[in-house]
């Protein structure tokens, strides 16, 4: 089994990815800014202080990692996600046998049927615009400047993405949402975690973005 570092392991997505990885026998290091404020994590997780935007943190954790998962969030503005991507790529280029990066990004960067990102829709909620733009910046950085490392960017559906049931089933796509027979794009956080750990175990989207849905 692999050694997985999860930045943002205390969050909604990160905690579920951590739990899924542990359940499958991976050795998981949960890297969070404030370990004392982190809620439940499964037994066996190594909880450490870590910041994906800190070169020191990434450099310290990288040698023992096979994969570094970015599942961070917050109200720090647009720069957080681009800073995370840029720091990881910059540091890992200089690490022997660098770990892969799996960045859990935003669904608003997916494309509408017209070929434009959902975040550019006139009715896109203003309160989500800055995080969406930050995740778009991160995706653009990986695509344009991530030579020397292996990365995967994972987008959930743009709208119907909530905590729910782990079914273990999903379908994948690339830059457009995965929809069902009714045109609905939906996924639970639990099944996003399944998709992320499946990609850890069986890489199919190296140096690409993929999305998942029912």
Coordinates of N, CA and C in Angstrom, one line a residue:
X1 N 0.8 -1.2 0.0 CA 0.0 0.0 0.0 C 0.9 1.2 0.0
X2 N 0.3 2.4 -0.4 CA 1.1 3.6 -0.5 C 1.1 4.5 0.7
X3 N 2.0 5.4 0.6 CA 2.1 6.5 1.7 C 1.5 7.7 1.1
X4 N 0.4 8.2 1.7 CA -0.4 9.3 1.2 C -0.4 10.4 2.2
X5 N -0.1 11.6 1.7 CA -0.2 12.8 2.5 C -1.4 13.5 2.1
X6 N -2.3 13.9 3.0 CA -3.5 14.7 2.7 C -3.4 16.0 3.3
X7 N -3.2 17.1 2.5 CA -3.3 18.4 3.0 C -4.8 18.8 3.1
X8 N -5.2 19.3 4.2 CA -6.6 19.7 4.4 C -7.4 18.5 4.9
X9 N -6.8 17.6 5.6 CA -7.5 16.3 6.0 C -8.6 16.5 7.0
X10 N -8.7 17.7 7.6 CA -9.7 17.9 8.5 C -11.0 18.5 7.9
X11 N -11.0 18.8 6.6 CA -12.1 19.4 5.9 C -13.1 18.3 5.4
X12 N -14.1 18.8 4.7 CA -15.2 18.0 4.3 C -14.7 17.0 3.3
X13 N -14.0 17.4 2.3 CA -13.4 16.4 1.3 C -12.3 15.7 1.9
X14 N -11.3 16.4 2.5 CA -10.1 15.8 3.0 C -10.3 14.7 4.0
X15 N -11.3 14.9 4.9 CA -11.6 13.9 5.9 C -12.1 12.6 5.3
X16 N -12.9 12.7 4.2 CA -13.5 11.5 3.6 C -12.4 10.8 2.8
X17 N -11.5 11.6 2.1 CA -10.4 11.0 1.4 C -9.5 10.2 2.3
X18 N -9.2 10.8 3.5 CA -8.4 10.2 4.5 C -9.0 8.9 5.0
X19 N -10.3 8.9 5.3 CA -11.0 7.7 5.8 C -11.0 6.6 4.7
X20 N -11.2 7.0 3.5 CA -11.3 6.0 2.4 C -9.9 5.4 2.2
X21 N -8.9 6.2 2.2 CA -7.5 5.7 2.0 C -7.1 4.7 3.2
X22 N -7.4 5.1 4.4 CA -7.1 4.3 5.5 C -7.8 3.0 5.5
X23 N -9.1 3.0 5.1 CA -9.9 1.8 5.0 C -9.4 0.8 4.0
X24 N -8.6 1.3 3.0 CA -8.1 0.4 2.0 C -6.6 0.0 2.3
X25 N -6.2 0.4 3.5 CA -4.9 -0.1 3.9 C -3.7 0.9 3.6
X26 N -3.9 2.1 3.1 CA -2.8 3.0 2.9 C -2.4 3.6 4.2
X27 N -1.1 4.0 4.2 CA -0.6 4.8 5.3 C -0.8 6.2 5.1
X28 N -1.5 6.9 5.9 CA -2.0 8.3 5.7 C -1.4 9.2 6.7
X29 N -0.8 10.3 6.2 CA -0.4 11.4 7.0 C -1.4 12.6 6.8
X30 N -2.1 13.0 7.8 CA -3.0 14.1 7.7 C -2.3 15.4 8.1
X31 N -2.1 16.2 7.1 CA -1.4 17.5 7.3 C -2.4 18.6 7.4
X32 N -2.5 19.2 8.5 CA -3.4 20.3 8.8 C -2.7 21.5 9.5
X33 N -3.2 22.7 9.3 CA -2.6 23.8 9.9 C -2.8 23.9 11.4
X34 N -3.9 23.3 11.9 CA -4.2 23.4 13.3 C -4.6 22.0 13.8
X35 N -3.7 21.1 14.1 CA -4.1 19.8 14.6 C -5.0 19.8 15.8
X36 N -4.8 20.8 16.7 CA -5.6 20.8 17.9 C -7.1 21.1 17.6
X37 N -7.4 21.7 16.4 CA -8.8 22.0 16.1 C -9.4 21.0 15.1
X38 N -8.7 19.9 14.8 CA -9.1 19.0 13.8 C -10.0 17.9 14.5
X39 N -11.2 17.6 13.9 CA -12.1 16.7 14.4 C -11.7 15.3 14.2
X40 N -12.7 14.4 14.1 CA -12.4 13.0 14.0 C -11.6 12.6 12.8
X41 N -10.6 11.7 13.0 CA -9.9 11.1 12.0 C -9.7 9.6 12.4
X42 N -9.7 8.7 11.4 CA -9.6 7.3 11.7 C -8.3 6.9 12.5
X43 N -8.4 5.9 13.2 CA -7.2 5.3 13.9 C -6.1 5.0 13.0
X44 N -4.9 5.3 13.4 CA -3.8 4.9 12.5 C -3.3 6.1 11.7
X45 N -4.0 7.2 11.6 CA -3.6 8.3 10.8 C -2.5 9.1 11.6
X46 N -1.5 9.5 10.9 CA -0.4 10.3 11.5 C -0.8 11.8 11.3
X47 N -1.2 12.4 12.4 CA -1.7 13.8 12.3 C -0.5 14.7 12.6
X48 N -0.2 15.6 11.6 CA 0.9 16.5 11.7 C 0.5 17.9 11.4
X49 N 1.3 18.9 11.8 CA 1.1 20.3 11.4 C 1.7 20.4 10.0
X50 N 0.9 20.9 9.0 CA 1.4 21.0 7.7 C 0.6 22.0 6.9
X51 N 1.3 22.7 6.0 CA 0.6 23.8 5.2 C 1.1 23.6 3.7
X52 N 0.2 23.4 2.8 CA 0.5 23.1 1.4 C 1.1 24.3 0.8
X53 N 0.9 25.5 1.3 CA 1.6 26.7 0.7 C 2.9 27.0 1.3
X54 N 3.4 26.1 2.2 CA 4.7 26.3 2.8 C 5.7 25.4 2.2
X55 N 6.8 26.0 1.6 CA 7.9 25.1 1.0 C 8.5 24.2 2.1
X56 N 8.6 24.7 3.3 CA 9.2 23.9 4.4 C 8.3 22.6 4.6
X57 N 7.0 22.8 4.7 CA 6.1 21.7 5.0 C 6.2 20.6 3.9
X58 N 6.1 21.1 2.7 CA 6.1 20.2 1.5 C 7.4 19.4 1.5
X59 N 8.5 20.2 1.6 CA 9.9 19.6 1.6 C 10.0 18.5 2.7
X60 N 9.5 18.8 3.9 CA 9.6 17.9 5.0 C 8.8 16.6 4.8
X61 N 7.6 16.7 4.2 CA 6.7 15.5 4.1 C 7.0 14.7 2.8
X62 N 7.5 15.4 1.8 CA 7.6 14.7 0.5 C 8.5 13.4 0.4
X63 N 9.6 13.4 1.1 CA 10.5 12.2 0.9 C 9.8 10.8 1.3
X64 N 8.9 10.8 2.2 CA 8.2 9.6 2.6 C 6.9 9.4 1.9
X65 N 6.5 10.3 1.0 CA 5.2 10.2 0.3 C 5.2 9.6 -1.1
X66 N 4.2 8.8 -1.4 CA 4.0 8.4 -2.8 C 3.1 9.4 -3.5
X67 N 2.1 9.9 -2.8 CA 1.1 10.8 -3.3 C 0.9 11.9 -2.3
X68 N 0.7 13.1 -2.8 CA 0.3 14.3 -2.0 C -1.1 14.7 -2.5
X69 N -2.1 14.7 -1.6 CA -3.5 15.1 -2.0 C -3.7 16.5 -1.5
X70 N -4.2 17.4 -2.3 CA -4.6 18.7 -1.9 C -6.1 18.8 -1.8
X71 N -6.6 19.0 -0.6 CA -8.0 19.1 -0.4 C -8.3 20.3 0.6
X72 N -7.6 21.4 0.3 CA -7.7 22.5 1.2 C -8.9 23.4 0.8
X73 N -9.4 24.2 1.8 CA -10.4 25.2 1.5 C -10.2 26.3 2.5
X74 N -11.1 27.3 2.5 CA -11.0 28.4 3.4 C -11.4 29.7 2.9
X75 N -11.3 30.7 3.7 CA -11.8 32.0 3.3 C -10.7 33.0 3.1
X76 N -9.6 32.5 2.6 CA -8.4 33.3 2.4 C -8.3 34.0 1.1
X77 N -9.3 33.8 0.3 CA -9.3 34.5 -1.0 C -8.8 33.7 -2.1
X78 N -8.7 34.3 -3.3 CA -8.4 33.6 -4.5 C -7.0 32.9 -4.5
X79 N -6.1 33.5 -3.9 CA -4.7 33.0 -4.0 C -4.4 31.7 -3.4
X80 N -5.2 31.2 -2.5 CA -4.8 30.0 -1.8 C -4.5 28.8 -2.7
X81 N -5.4 28.5 -3.7 CA -5.3 27.3 -4.5 C -4.1 27.4 -5.5
X82 N -4.0 28.6 -6.1 CA -2.8 28.8 -7.0 C -1.5 28.7 -6.2
X83 N -1.5 29.3 -5.0 CA -0.3 29.2 -4.2 C 0.0 27.8 -3.8
X84 N -1.0 27.0 -3.5 CA -0.8 25.6 -3.2 C -0.2 24.8 -4.4
X85 N -0.8 25.0 -5.6 CA -0.3 24.4 -6.8 C 1.2 24.8 -7.1
X86 N 1.4 26.1 -7.1 CA 2.7 26.6 -7.4 C 3.8 26.1 -6.4
X87 N 3.5 26.1 -5.1 CA 4.4 25.7 -4.1 C 4.7 24.2 -4.3
X88 N 3.7 23.4 -4.5 CA 4.0 21.9 -4.7 C 4.9 21.7 -5.9
X89 N 4.5 22.2 -7.0 CA 5.3 22.0 -8.2 C 6.7 22.5 -8.0
X90 N 6.9 23.7 -7.5 CA 8.2 24.2 -7.4 C 9.1 23.4 -6.4
X91 N 8.5 23.0 -5.3 CA 9.3 22.2 -4.3 C 9.6 20.8 -4.9
X92 N 8.6 20.1 -5.4 CA 8.7 18.7 -5.8 C 9.6 18.5 -7.0
X93 N 9.8 19.5 -7.8 CA 10.7 19.4 -8.9 C 12.1 19.1 -8.4
X94 N 12.5 19.5 -7.2 CA 13.8 19.3 -6.7 C 13.9 18.1 -5.7
X95 N 12.8 17.3 -5.6 CA 12.8 16.2 -4.7 C 13.1 14.9 -5.6
X96 N 14.1 14.1 -5.2 CA 14.3 12.8 -5.9 C 13.0 12.0 -5.8
X97 N 12.7 11.4 -6.9 CA 11.5 10.5 -7.0 C 10.3 11.2 -6.3
X98 N 9.9 12.4 -6.9 CA 8.8 13.2 -6.2 C 7.5 12.4 -6.2
X99 N 6.7 12.6 -5.1 CA 5.4 12.0 -5.1 C 4.4 12.7 -6.2
X100 N 3.4 11.9 -6.5 CA 2.4 12.5 -7.4 C 1.5 13.5 -6.6
X101 N 1.0 14.4 -7.4 CA 0.0 15.4 -6.8 C -1.4 15.0 -7.3
X102 N -2.3 15.0 -6.4 CA -3.7 14.9 -6.7 C -4.4 16.1 -6.1
X103 N -4.9 17.0 -6.9 CA -5.5 18.3 -6.4 C -7.0 18.2 -6.6
X104 N -7.7 18.3 -5.5 CA -9.2 18.3 -5.5 C -9.6 19.7 -5.8
X105 N -10.1 20.0 -7.0 CA -10.4 21.3 -7.4 C -11.9 21.6 -7.4
X106 N -12.2 22.6 -8.1 CA -13.6 23.1 -8.2 C -14.4 22.6 -9.4
X107 N -15.7 22.3 -9.2 CA -16.5 22.0 -10.3 C -16.9 23.1 -11.2
X108 N -16.7 24.4 -10.7 CA -17.1 25.5 -11.5 C -16.1 25.7 -12.6
X109 N -15.0 25.0 -12.6 CA -14.1 25.2 -13.7 C -14.5 24.2 -14.9
X110 N -15.4 23.3 -14.7 CA -15.9 22.5 -15.8 C -16.6 23.3 -16.8
X111 N -16.8 22.8 -18.0 CA -17.3 23.5 -19.1 C -18.8 23.3 -19.3
X112 N -19.6 24.3 -19.6 CA -21.0 24.3 -20.0 C -21.1 23.7 -21.4
X113 N -22.3 23.4 -21.9 CA -22.4 22.9 -23.3 C -21.9 23.9 -24.3
X114 N -21.8 25.2 -23.9 CA -21.3 26.2 -24.8 C -19.8 26.3 -24.8
X115 N -19.2 25.5 -23.9 CA -17.7 25.5 -23.9 C -17.1 26.6 -23.0
X116 N -17.9 27.2 -22.2 CA -17.4 28.2 -21.2 C -17.5 27.7 -19.8
X117 N -16.6 28.1 -18.9 CA -16.6 27.6 -17.5 C -17.9 28.0 -16.8
X118 N -18.4 27.1 -15.9 CA -19.6 27.5 -15.2 C -19.4 28.7 -14.4
X119 N -18.2 29.0 -13.9 CA -18.0 30.2 -13.1 C -18.2 31.5 -13.9
X120 N -18.3 31.4 -15.2 CA -18.5 32.6 -16.0 C -20.0 32.8 -16.3
X121 N -20.9 31.9 -15.8 CA -22.3 32.0 -16.0 C -22.8 33.3 -15.3
X122 N -23.8 34.0 -15.9 CA -24.3 35.3 -15.3 C -24.9 35.0 -13.9
X123 N -25.5 33.9 -13.7 CA -26.1 33.6 -12.4 C -25.2 32.8 -11.4
X124 N -23.9 32.8 -11.7 CA -23.0 32.1 -10.8 C -23.0 32.8 -9.5
X125 N -23.2 32.1 -8.3 CA -23.3 32.8 -7.0 C -22.0 33.6 -6.7
X126 N -22.2 34.8 -6.4 CA -21.1 35.7 -6.1 C -20.2 35.3 -5.0
X127 N -20.8 34.6 -4.0 CA -20.1 34.2 -2.8 C -19.1 33.1 -3.1
X128 N -19.3 32.4 -4.2 CA -18.4 31.3 -4.6 C -17.4 31.7 -5.7
X129 N -17.5 33.0 -6.1 CA -16.6 33.4 -7.3 C -15.1 33.3 -7.0
X130 N -14.7 33.9 -5.8 CA -13.3 34.0 -5.5 C -12.7 32.6 -5.4
X131 N -13.3 31.6 -4.6 CA -12.7 30.3 -4.6 C -12.7 29.6 -6.0
X132 N -13.8 29.8 -6.8 CA -13.8 29.3 -8.1 C -12.7 29.8 -9.0
X133 N -12.5 31.1 -8.9 CA -11.4 31.7 -9.7 C -10.0 31.2 -9.2
X134 N -9.9 31.0 -7.9 CA -8.6 30.4 -7.4 C -8.4 29.0 -7.9
X135 N -9.4 28.2 -7.9 CA -9.3 26.8 -8.4 C -9.0 26.8 -9.9
X136 N -9.6 27.8 -10.7 CA -9.2 27.9 -12.1 C -7.8 28.3 -12.3
X137 N -7.3 29.2 -11.4 CA -5.9 29.6 -11.5 C -5.0 28.4 -11.2
X138 N -5.3 27.5 -10.3 CA -4.5 26.3 -10.0 C -4.5 25.4 -11.1
X139 N -5.7 25.1 -11.8 CA -5.7 24.3 -12.9 C -4.9 24.8 -14.1
X140 N -4.9 26.1 -14.3 CA -4.1 26.7 -15.4 C -2.6 26.6 -15.1
X141 N -2.3 26.7 -13.8 CA -0.9 26.5 -13.4 C -0.4 25.1 -13.7
X142 N -1.1 24.1 -13.3 CA -0.7 22.7 -13.5 C -0.6 22.5 -15.0
X143 N -1.5 23.0 -15.8 CA -1.5 22.7 -17.2 C -0.3 23.4 -18.0
X144 N 0.1 24.6 -17.4 CA 1.1 25.4 -18.1 C 2.5 25.3 -17.6
X145 N 2.6 24.9 -16.3 CA 3.9 25.1 -15.6 C 4.3 23.9 -14.8
X146 N 3.7 22.8 -14.9 CA 4.0 21.7 -14.0 C 4.9 20.6 -14.6
X147 N 5.8 21.0 -15.4 CA 6.8 20.1 -16.0 C 7.7 19.6 -14.8
X148 N 8.1 18.4 -14.9 CA 8.9 17.8 -13.9 C 8.2 17.1 -12.8
X149 N 6.9 17.2 -12.7 CA 6.1 16.5 -11.7 C 4.9 15.8 -12.4
X150 N 4.3 14.9 -11.6 CA 3.1 14.2 -12.1 C 1.9 14.7 -11.3
X151 N 0.9 15.2 -12.0 CA -0.3 15.8 -11.3 C -1.6 15.2 -11.9
X152 N -2.6 15.3 -11.0 CA -4.0 15.0 -11.5 C -4.9 16.0 -10.8
X153 N -5.8 16.7 -11.5 CA -6.7 17.6 -10.9 C -8.1 17.0 -11.0
X154 N -8.8 16.9 -9.9 CA -10.1 16.3 -9.8 C -11.2 17.3 -9.6
X155 N -12.2 17.3 -10.4 CA -13.3 18.3 -10.3 C -14.6 17.5 -9.9
X156 N -15.3 17.9 -8.9 CA -16.6 17.3 -8.6 C -17.6 18.0 -9.5
X157 N -18.9 17.6 -9.5 CA -19.9 18.3 -10.3 C -20.0 19.7 -9.9
X158 N -20.4 20.6 -10.8 CA -20.5 22.0 -10.5 C -21.5 22.5 -9.5
X159 N -22.6 21.7 -9.3 CA -23.7 22.1 -8.4 C -24.1 21.1 -7.4
X160 N -24.5 19.9 -7.8 CA -25.0 18.9 -6.9 C -23.9 18.0 -6.3
X161 N -23.2 18.6 -5.3 CA -22.1 17.9 -4.7 C -22.2 18.2 -3.2
X162 N -22.6 17.1 -2.4 CA -22.9 17.2 -1.0 C -22.5 16.0 -0.3
X163 N -22.3 16.1 1.0 CA -22.1 14.9 1.8 C -23.3 13.9 1.7
X164 N -23.0 12.7 1.7 CA -24.1 11.7 1.5 C -23.7 10.3 1.6
X165 N -24.1 9.4 0.7 CA -23.9 8.0 0.8 C -22.6 7.6 0.0
X166 N -21.9 6.6 0.5 CA -20.8 6.0 -0.3 C -21.4 4.8 -1.0
X167 N -21.5 4.9 -2.3 CA -22.0 3.8 -3.1 C -20.9 3.0 -3.7
X168 N -19.7 3.7 -3.9 CA -18.6 3.0 -4.6 C -18.7 3.0 -6.1
X169 N -19.8 3.7 -6.6 CA -20.0 3.7 -8.0 C -20.0 5.2 -8.5
X170 N -19.4 5.4 -9.7 CA -19.3 6.7 -10.3 C -18.9 6.5 -11.7
X171 N -19.0 7.5 -12.5 CA -18.5 7.5 -13.9 C -17.6 8.7 -14.0
X172 N -16.6 8.6 -15.0 CA -15.7 9.7 -15.1 C -15.8 10.4 -16.5
X173 N -15.3 11.7 -16.5 CA -15.2 12.4 -17.7 C -14.0 13.3 -17.6
X174 N -13.9 14.2 -18.6 CA -12.7 15.1 -18.6 C -13.1 16.6 -18.2
X175 N -13.5 17.4 -19.2 CA -13.7 18.8 -18.9 C -15.2 19.2 -18.9
X176 N -16.1 18.2 -19.1 CA -17.5 18.5 -19.0 C -18.1 17.6 -17.9
X177 N -19.1 18.1 -17.2 CA -19.7 17.3 -16.1 C -20.3 16.0 -16.6
X178 N -20.2 15.0 -15.8 CA -20.8 13.7 -16.0 C -22.2 13.8 -15.6
X179 N -23.1 13.5 -16.6 CA -24.6 13.6 -16.3 C -25.3 12.3 -16.5
X180 N -26.4 12.1 -15.8 CA -27.2 10.9 -15.9 C -28.2 11.1 -17.0
X181 N -29.1 10.1 -17.1 CA -30.1 10.2 -18.2 C -31.1 11.4 -18.2
X182 N -31.1 12.0 -17.0 CA -32.0 13.2 -16.9 C -31.2 14.5 -17.0
X183 N -29.9 14.4 -17.3 CA -29.1 15.5 -17.5 C -28.5 16.1 -16.2
X184 N -28.6 15.3 -15.1 CA -28.3 15.8 -13.8 C -26.8 15.3 -13.5
X185 N -26.0 16.3 -13.0 CA -24.6 16.0 -12.6 C -24.6 16.1 -11.1
X186 N -24.3 14.9 -10.5 CA -24.3 14.9 -9.0 C -23.3 13.8 -8.5
X187 N -22.9 14.0 -7.3 CA -21.9 13.1 -6.7 C -21.9 13.4 -5.2
X188 N -21.7 12.4 -4.3 CA -21.5 12.7 -2.9 C -20.0 12.9 -2.6
X189 N -19.7 13.5 -1.5 CA -18.3 13.7 -1.1 C -17.7 12.3 -0.9
X190 N -18.5 11.4 -0.4 CA -18.0 10.0 -0.1 C -17.5 9.3 -1.4
X191 N -18.3 9.5 -2.5 CA -17.9 8.8 -3.7 C -16.8 9.6 -4.5
X192 N -16.7 10.9 -4.2 CA -15.5 11.6 -4.7 C -14.3 11.0 -4.1
X193 N -14.3 10.7 -2.8 CA -13.2 10.1 -2.1 C -12.9 8.8 -2.7
X194 N -13.9 8.0 -3.1 CA -13.6 6.7 -3.7 C -12.9 6.9 -5.1
X195 N -13.3 8.0 -5.8 CA -12.7 8.3 -7.1 C -11.2 8.7 -6.9
X196 N -11.0 9.5 -5.9 CA -9.6 10.0 -5.6 C -8.7 8.8 -5.2
X197 N -9.2 7.9 -4.4 CA -8.3 6.8 -3.9 C -8.2 5.8 -5.1
X198 N -9.2 5.6 -5.9 CA -9.0 4.8 -7.1 C -7.9 5.3 -8.0
X199 N -7.9 6.6 -8.1 CA -6.8 7.2 -8.9 C -5.4 7.1 -8.3
X200 N -5.4 7.1 -7.0 CA -4.1 6.8 -6.3 C -3.7 5.4 -6.6
X201 N -4.6 4.5 -6.5 CA -4.2 3.1 -6.7 C -4.0 2.7 -8.1
X202 N -4.7 3.3 -9.1 CA -4.7 2.9 -10.5 C -4.7 4.2 -11.3
X203 N -3.6 4.8 -11.5 CA -3.6 6.1 -12.2 C -4.1 6.0 -13.6
X204 N -5.0 6.8 -13.9 CA -5.6 6.9 -15.3 C -5.5 8.3 -15.9
X205 N -5.3 9.2 -15.0 CA -5.4 10.6 -15.5 C -4.2 11.4 -15.1
X206 N -3.0 10.9 -15.4 CA -1.8 11.6 -15.1 C -1.6 12.8 -16.0
X207 N -1.3 14.0 -15.4 CA -1.1 15.3 -16.0 C -2.4 15.7 -16.8
X208 N -3.5 15.4 -16.2 CA -4.8 15.7 -16.7 C -5.8 16.1 -15.6
X209 N -6.9 16.7 -16.0 CA -8.1 16.9 -15.1 C -9.1 15.9 -15.5
X210 N -9.7 15.3 -14.4 CA -10.9 14.5 -14.7 C -12.0 14.9 -13.7
X211 N -13.2 14.5 -14.0 CA -14.4 14.7 -13.1 C -15.1 13.4 -13.0
X212 N -16.0 13.4 -11.9 CA -16.7 12.2 -11.7 C -18.2 12.6 -11.3
X213 N -19.1 11.7 -11.6 CA -20.5 11.8 -11.3 C -21.2 10.5 -11.5
X214 N -22.5 10.6 -11.1 CA -23.3 9.3 -11.3 C -23.8 9.2 -12.7

